[in-house]
XYZ file of N, CA and C in Angstrom:
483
model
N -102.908 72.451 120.117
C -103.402 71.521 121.121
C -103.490 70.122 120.538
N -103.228 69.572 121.058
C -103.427 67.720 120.632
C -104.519 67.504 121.433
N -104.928 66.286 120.368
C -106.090 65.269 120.404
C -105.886 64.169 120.716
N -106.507 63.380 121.737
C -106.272 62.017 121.897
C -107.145 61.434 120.773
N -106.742 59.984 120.418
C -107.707 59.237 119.819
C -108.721 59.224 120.405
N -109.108 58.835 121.984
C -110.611 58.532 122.335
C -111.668 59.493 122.607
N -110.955 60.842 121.855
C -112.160 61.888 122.477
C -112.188 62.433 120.999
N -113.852 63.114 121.222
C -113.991 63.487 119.761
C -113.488 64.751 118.951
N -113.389 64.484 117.867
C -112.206 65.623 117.234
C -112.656 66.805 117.659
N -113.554 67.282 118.178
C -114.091 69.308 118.548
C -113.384 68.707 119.793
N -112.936 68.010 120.796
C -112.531 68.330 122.450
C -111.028 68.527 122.132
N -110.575 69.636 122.211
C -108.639 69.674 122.738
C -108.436 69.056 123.725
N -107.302 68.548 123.522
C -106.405 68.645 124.551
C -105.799 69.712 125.184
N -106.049 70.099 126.433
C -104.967 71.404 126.622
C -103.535 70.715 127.407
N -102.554 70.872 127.111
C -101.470 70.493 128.169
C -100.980 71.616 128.380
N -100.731 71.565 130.041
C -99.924 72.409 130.386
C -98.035 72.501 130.358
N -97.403 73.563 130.993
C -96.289 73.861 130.498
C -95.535 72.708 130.820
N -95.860 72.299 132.386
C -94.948 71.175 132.819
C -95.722 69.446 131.515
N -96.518 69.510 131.250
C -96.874 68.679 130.488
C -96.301 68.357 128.898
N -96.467 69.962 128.570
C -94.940 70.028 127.245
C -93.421 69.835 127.516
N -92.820 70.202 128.434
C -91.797 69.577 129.135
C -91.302 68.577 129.131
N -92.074 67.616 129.788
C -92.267 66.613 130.199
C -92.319 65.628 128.674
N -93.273 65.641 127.769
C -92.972 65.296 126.511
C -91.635 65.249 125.921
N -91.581 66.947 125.778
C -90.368 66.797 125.191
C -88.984 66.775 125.628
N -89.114 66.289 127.319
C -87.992 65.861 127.781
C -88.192 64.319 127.650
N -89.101 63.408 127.186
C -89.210 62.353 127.207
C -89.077 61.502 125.553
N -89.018 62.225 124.592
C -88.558 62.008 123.383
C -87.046 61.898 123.089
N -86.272 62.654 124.279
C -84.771 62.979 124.035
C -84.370 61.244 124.846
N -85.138 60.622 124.922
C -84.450 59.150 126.033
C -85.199 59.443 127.180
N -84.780 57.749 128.218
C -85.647 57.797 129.434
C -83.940 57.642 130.142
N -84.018 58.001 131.251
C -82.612 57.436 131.898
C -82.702 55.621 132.476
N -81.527 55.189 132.230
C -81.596 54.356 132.692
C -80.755 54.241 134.188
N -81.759 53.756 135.443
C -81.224 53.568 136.656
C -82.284 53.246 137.507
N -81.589 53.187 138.781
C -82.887 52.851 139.792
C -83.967 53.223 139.789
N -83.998 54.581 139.712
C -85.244 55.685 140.110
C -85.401 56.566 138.727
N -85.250 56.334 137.176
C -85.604 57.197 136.788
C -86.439 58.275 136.097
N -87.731 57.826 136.678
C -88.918 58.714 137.264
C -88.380 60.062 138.188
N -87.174 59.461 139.354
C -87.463 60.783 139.653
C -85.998 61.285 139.143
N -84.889 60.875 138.257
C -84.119 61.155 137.610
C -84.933 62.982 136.363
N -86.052 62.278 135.698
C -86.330 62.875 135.165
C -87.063 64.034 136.157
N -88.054 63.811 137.187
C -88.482 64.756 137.650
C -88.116 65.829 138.329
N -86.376 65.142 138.740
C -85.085 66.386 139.122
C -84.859 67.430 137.922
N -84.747 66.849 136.648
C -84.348 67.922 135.854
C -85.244 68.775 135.124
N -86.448 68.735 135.879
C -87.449 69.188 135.393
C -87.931 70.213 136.310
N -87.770 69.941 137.767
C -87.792 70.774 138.201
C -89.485 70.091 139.204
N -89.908 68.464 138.582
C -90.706 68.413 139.181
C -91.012 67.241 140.253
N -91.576 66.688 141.372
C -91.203 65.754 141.951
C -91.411 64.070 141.198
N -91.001 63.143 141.540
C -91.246 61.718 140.961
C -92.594 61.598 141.073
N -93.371 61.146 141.606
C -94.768 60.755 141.583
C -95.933 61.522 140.749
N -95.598 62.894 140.596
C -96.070 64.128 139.476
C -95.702 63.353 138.284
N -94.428 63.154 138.031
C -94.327 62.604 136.791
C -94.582 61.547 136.355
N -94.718 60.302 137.176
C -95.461 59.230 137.281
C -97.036 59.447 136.769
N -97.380 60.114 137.556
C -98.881 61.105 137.167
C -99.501 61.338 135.891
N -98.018 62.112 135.863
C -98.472 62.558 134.274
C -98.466 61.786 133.310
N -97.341 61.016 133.184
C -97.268 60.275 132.267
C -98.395 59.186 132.042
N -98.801 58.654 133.406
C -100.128 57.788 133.200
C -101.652 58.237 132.561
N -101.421 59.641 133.088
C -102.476 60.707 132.484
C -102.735 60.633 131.077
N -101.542 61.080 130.669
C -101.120 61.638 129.191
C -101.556 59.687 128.327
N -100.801 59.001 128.552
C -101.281 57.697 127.875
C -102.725 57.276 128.566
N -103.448 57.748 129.383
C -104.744 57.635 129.523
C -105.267 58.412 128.517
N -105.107 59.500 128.223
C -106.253 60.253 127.082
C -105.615 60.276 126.043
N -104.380 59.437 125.740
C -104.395 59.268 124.232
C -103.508 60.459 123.874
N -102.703 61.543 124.342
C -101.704 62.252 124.308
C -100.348 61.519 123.953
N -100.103 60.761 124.520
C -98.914 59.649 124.257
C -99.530 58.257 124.164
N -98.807 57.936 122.740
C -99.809 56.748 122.128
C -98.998 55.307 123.254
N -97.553 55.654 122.919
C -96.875 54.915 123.726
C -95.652 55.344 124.394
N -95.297 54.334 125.764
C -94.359 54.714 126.413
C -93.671 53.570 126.685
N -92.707 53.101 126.127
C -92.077 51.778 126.453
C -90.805 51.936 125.868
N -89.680 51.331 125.741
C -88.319 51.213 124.933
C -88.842 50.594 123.707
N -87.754 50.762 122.878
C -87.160 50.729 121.383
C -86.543 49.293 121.388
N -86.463 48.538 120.961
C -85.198 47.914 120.799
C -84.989 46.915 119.249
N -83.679 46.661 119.120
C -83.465 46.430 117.734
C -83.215 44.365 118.025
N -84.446 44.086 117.836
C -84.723 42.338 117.684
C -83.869 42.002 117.238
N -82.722 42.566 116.012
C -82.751 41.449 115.212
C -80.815 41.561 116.071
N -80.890 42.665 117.006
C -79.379 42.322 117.135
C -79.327 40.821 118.570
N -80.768 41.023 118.803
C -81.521 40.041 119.823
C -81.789 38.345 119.099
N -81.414 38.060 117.344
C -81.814 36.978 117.298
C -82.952 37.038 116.515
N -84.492 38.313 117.001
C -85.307 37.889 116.599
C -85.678 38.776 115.272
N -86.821 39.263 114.288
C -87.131 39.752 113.749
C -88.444 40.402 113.309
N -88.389 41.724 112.540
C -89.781 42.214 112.407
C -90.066 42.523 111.094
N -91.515 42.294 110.749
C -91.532 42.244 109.238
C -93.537 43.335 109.779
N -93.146 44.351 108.308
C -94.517 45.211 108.481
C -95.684 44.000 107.660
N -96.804 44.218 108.212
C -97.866 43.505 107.136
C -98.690 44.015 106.704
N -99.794 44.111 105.890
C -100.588 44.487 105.358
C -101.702 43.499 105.174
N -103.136 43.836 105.045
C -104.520 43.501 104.249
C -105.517 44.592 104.580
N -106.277 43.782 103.002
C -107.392 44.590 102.999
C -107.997 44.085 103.182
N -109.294 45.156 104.466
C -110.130 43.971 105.301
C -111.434 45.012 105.092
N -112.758 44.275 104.718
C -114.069 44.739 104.234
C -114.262 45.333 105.851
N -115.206 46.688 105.041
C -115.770 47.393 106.745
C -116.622 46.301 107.033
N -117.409 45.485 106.880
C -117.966 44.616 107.539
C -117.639 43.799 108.430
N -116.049 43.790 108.070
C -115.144 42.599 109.295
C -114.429 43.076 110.101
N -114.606 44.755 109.498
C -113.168 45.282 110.349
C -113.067 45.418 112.096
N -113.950 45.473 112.731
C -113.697 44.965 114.203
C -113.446 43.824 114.680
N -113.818 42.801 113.727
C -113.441 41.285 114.380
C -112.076 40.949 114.103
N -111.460 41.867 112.530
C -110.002 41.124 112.276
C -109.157 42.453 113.008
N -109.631 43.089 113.422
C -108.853 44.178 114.524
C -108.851 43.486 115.830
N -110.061 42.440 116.197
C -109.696 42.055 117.590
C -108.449 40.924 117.105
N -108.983 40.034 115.990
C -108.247 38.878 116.067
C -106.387 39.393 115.763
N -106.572 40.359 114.930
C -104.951 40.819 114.673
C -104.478 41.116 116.114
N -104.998 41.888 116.981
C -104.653 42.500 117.789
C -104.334 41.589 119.380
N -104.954 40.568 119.263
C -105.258 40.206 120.443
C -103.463 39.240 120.335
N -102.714 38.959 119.328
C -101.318 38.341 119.019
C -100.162 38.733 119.441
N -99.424 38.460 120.392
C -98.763 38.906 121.434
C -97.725 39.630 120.342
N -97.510 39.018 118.959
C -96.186 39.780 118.374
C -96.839 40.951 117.698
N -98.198 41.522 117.244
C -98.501 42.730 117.119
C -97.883 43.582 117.719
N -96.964 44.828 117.332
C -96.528 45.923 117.699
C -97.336 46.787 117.263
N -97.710 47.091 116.265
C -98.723 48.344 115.826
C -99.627 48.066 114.830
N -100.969 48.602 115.141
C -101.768 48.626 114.052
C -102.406 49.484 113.662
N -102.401 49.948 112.523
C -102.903 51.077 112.017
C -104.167 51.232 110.912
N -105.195 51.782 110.591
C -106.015 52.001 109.890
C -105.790 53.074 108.789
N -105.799 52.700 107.340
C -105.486 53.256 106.076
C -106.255 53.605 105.076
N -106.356 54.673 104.540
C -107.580 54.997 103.570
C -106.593 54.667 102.509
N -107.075 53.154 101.928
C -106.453 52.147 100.660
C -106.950 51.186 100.856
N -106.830 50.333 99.383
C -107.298 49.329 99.201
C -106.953 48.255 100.544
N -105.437 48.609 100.930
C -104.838 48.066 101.854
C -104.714 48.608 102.855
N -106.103 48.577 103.891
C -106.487 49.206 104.700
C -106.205 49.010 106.319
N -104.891 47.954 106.611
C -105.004 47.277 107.698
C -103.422 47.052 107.906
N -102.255 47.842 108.670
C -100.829 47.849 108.604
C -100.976 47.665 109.999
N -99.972 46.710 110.079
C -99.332 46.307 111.160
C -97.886 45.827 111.029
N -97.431 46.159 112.477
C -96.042 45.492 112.805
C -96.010 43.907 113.467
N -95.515 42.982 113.029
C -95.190 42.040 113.553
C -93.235 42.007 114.238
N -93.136 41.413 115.577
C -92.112 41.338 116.421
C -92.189 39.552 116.786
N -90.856 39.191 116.090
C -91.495 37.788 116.945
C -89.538 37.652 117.133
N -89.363 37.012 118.580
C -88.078 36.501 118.826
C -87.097 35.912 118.202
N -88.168 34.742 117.204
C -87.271 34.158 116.113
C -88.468 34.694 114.882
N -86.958 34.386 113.852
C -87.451 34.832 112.461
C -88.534 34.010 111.980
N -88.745 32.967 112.072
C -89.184 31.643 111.429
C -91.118 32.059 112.256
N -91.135 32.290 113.563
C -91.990 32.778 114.020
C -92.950 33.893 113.585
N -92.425 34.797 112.842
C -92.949 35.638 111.950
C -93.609 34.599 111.364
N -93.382 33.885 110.534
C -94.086 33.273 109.190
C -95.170 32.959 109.795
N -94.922 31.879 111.275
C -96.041 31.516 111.489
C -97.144 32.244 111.904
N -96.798 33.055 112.633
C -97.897 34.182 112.884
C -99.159 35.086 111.458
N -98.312 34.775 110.993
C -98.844 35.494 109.338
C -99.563 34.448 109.405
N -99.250 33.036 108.947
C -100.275 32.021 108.391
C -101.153 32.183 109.455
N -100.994 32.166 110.856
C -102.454 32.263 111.895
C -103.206 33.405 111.642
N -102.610 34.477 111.377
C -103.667 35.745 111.199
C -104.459 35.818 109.852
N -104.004 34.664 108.836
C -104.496 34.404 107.340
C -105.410 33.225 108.031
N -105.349 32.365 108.585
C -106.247 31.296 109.017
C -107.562 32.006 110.048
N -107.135 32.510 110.629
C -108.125 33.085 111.958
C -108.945 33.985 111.323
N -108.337 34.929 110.430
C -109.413 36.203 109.745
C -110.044 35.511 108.479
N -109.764 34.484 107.590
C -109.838 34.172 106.506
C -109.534 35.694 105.266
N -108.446 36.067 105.792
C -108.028 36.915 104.371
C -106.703 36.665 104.824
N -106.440 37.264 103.700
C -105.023 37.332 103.165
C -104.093 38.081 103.514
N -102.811 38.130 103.856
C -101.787 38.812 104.849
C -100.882 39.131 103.847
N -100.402 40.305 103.285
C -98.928 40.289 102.615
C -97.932 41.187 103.548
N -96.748 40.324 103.155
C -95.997 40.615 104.417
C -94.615 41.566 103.542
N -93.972 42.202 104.085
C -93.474 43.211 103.328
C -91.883 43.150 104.692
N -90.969 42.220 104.162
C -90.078 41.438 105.545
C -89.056 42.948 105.506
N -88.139 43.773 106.633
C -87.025 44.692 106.396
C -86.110 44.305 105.354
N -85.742 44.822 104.513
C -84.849 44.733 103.803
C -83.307 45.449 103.929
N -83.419 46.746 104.609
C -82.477 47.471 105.318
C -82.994 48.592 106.059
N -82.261 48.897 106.955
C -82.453 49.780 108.208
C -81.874 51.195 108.264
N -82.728 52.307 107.924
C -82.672 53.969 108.493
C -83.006 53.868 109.948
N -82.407 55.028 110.316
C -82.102 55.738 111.442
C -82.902 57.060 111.108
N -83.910 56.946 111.588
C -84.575 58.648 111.428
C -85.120 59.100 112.471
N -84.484 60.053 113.377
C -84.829 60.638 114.612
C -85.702 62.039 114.159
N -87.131 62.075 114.703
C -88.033 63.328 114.455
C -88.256 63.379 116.262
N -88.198 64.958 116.795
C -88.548 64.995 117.445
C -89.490 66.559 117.296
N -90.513 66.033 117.924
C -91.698 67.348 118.121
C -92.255 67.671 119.249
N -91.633 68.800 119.114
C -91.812 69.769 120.324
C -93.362 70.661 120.376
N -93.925 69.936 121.642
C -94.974 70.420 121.690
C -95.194 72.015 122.921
């Protein structure tokens, strides 16, 4: 059973069959076309608005962290670089709002390490990265190390729930 983040670790998740399905028909790609909500809910066997449903469900309790496209910035022009700091538990909700609230944040994550604070930065242009770093080093007063791609894997995991 999976756990959302917002509920406490003793509550399961139970999903049902059409709910595992539905996952792991949604890891294999989304279709692209007019309707494909109910693209997917044809081959599933279930109607469009069910799956609409669900899916809002499932990223309501934290079952699916996210649901959006992939895409590769840099064939777009722009670029993404991971970052890092270590931020005292004393600050850590204020430099979680201030990291977070930055439109090029893609992900942020919490780390048992010195370097307790990973995030993705996405910015359109490359040069934009930098600046964003110096604002999140100015706004939090700590220190940002930025860790820019150097080269690109392809690693497809899919888990079947």
């Amino acid at each position: 059973m999976l756990r959302p983040k917002n509920i406490a670790a003793s509550v399961p998740l139970a999903l049902d069959a059409a709910d595992r399905k539905l996952i792991n028909r949604l890891q294999g790609g989304f279709p692209i076309s007019p309707r494909p909500f109910a693209d997917v809910a044809q081959a599933l066997g279930l109607d469009e608005d069910a799956v609409i449903a669900r899916v809002a469900r499932l990223r309501e309790c934290g079952a699916l962290s996210r649901f959006g496209p992939l895409f590769q910035i840099e064939r777009a022009g722009g670029a993404y670089c991971l970052a890092a700091m270590a931020v005292p538990q004393a600050q850590w909700e204020r430099v979680v709002a201030l990291v977070n609230r930055r439109i090029e944040v893609a992900h942020n994550y919490r780390r048992e390490h010195a370097l307790n604070m990973w995030f993705v930065l996405a910015a359109a242009d490359p040069a934009d990265v930098a600046v964003c770093l110096r604002a999140i080093e100015q706004e939090t007063g700590l220190p940002v190390l930025a860790f820019p791609k150097e080269r690109e894997y392809f690693l497809e995991m899919k888990l079947e729930v």
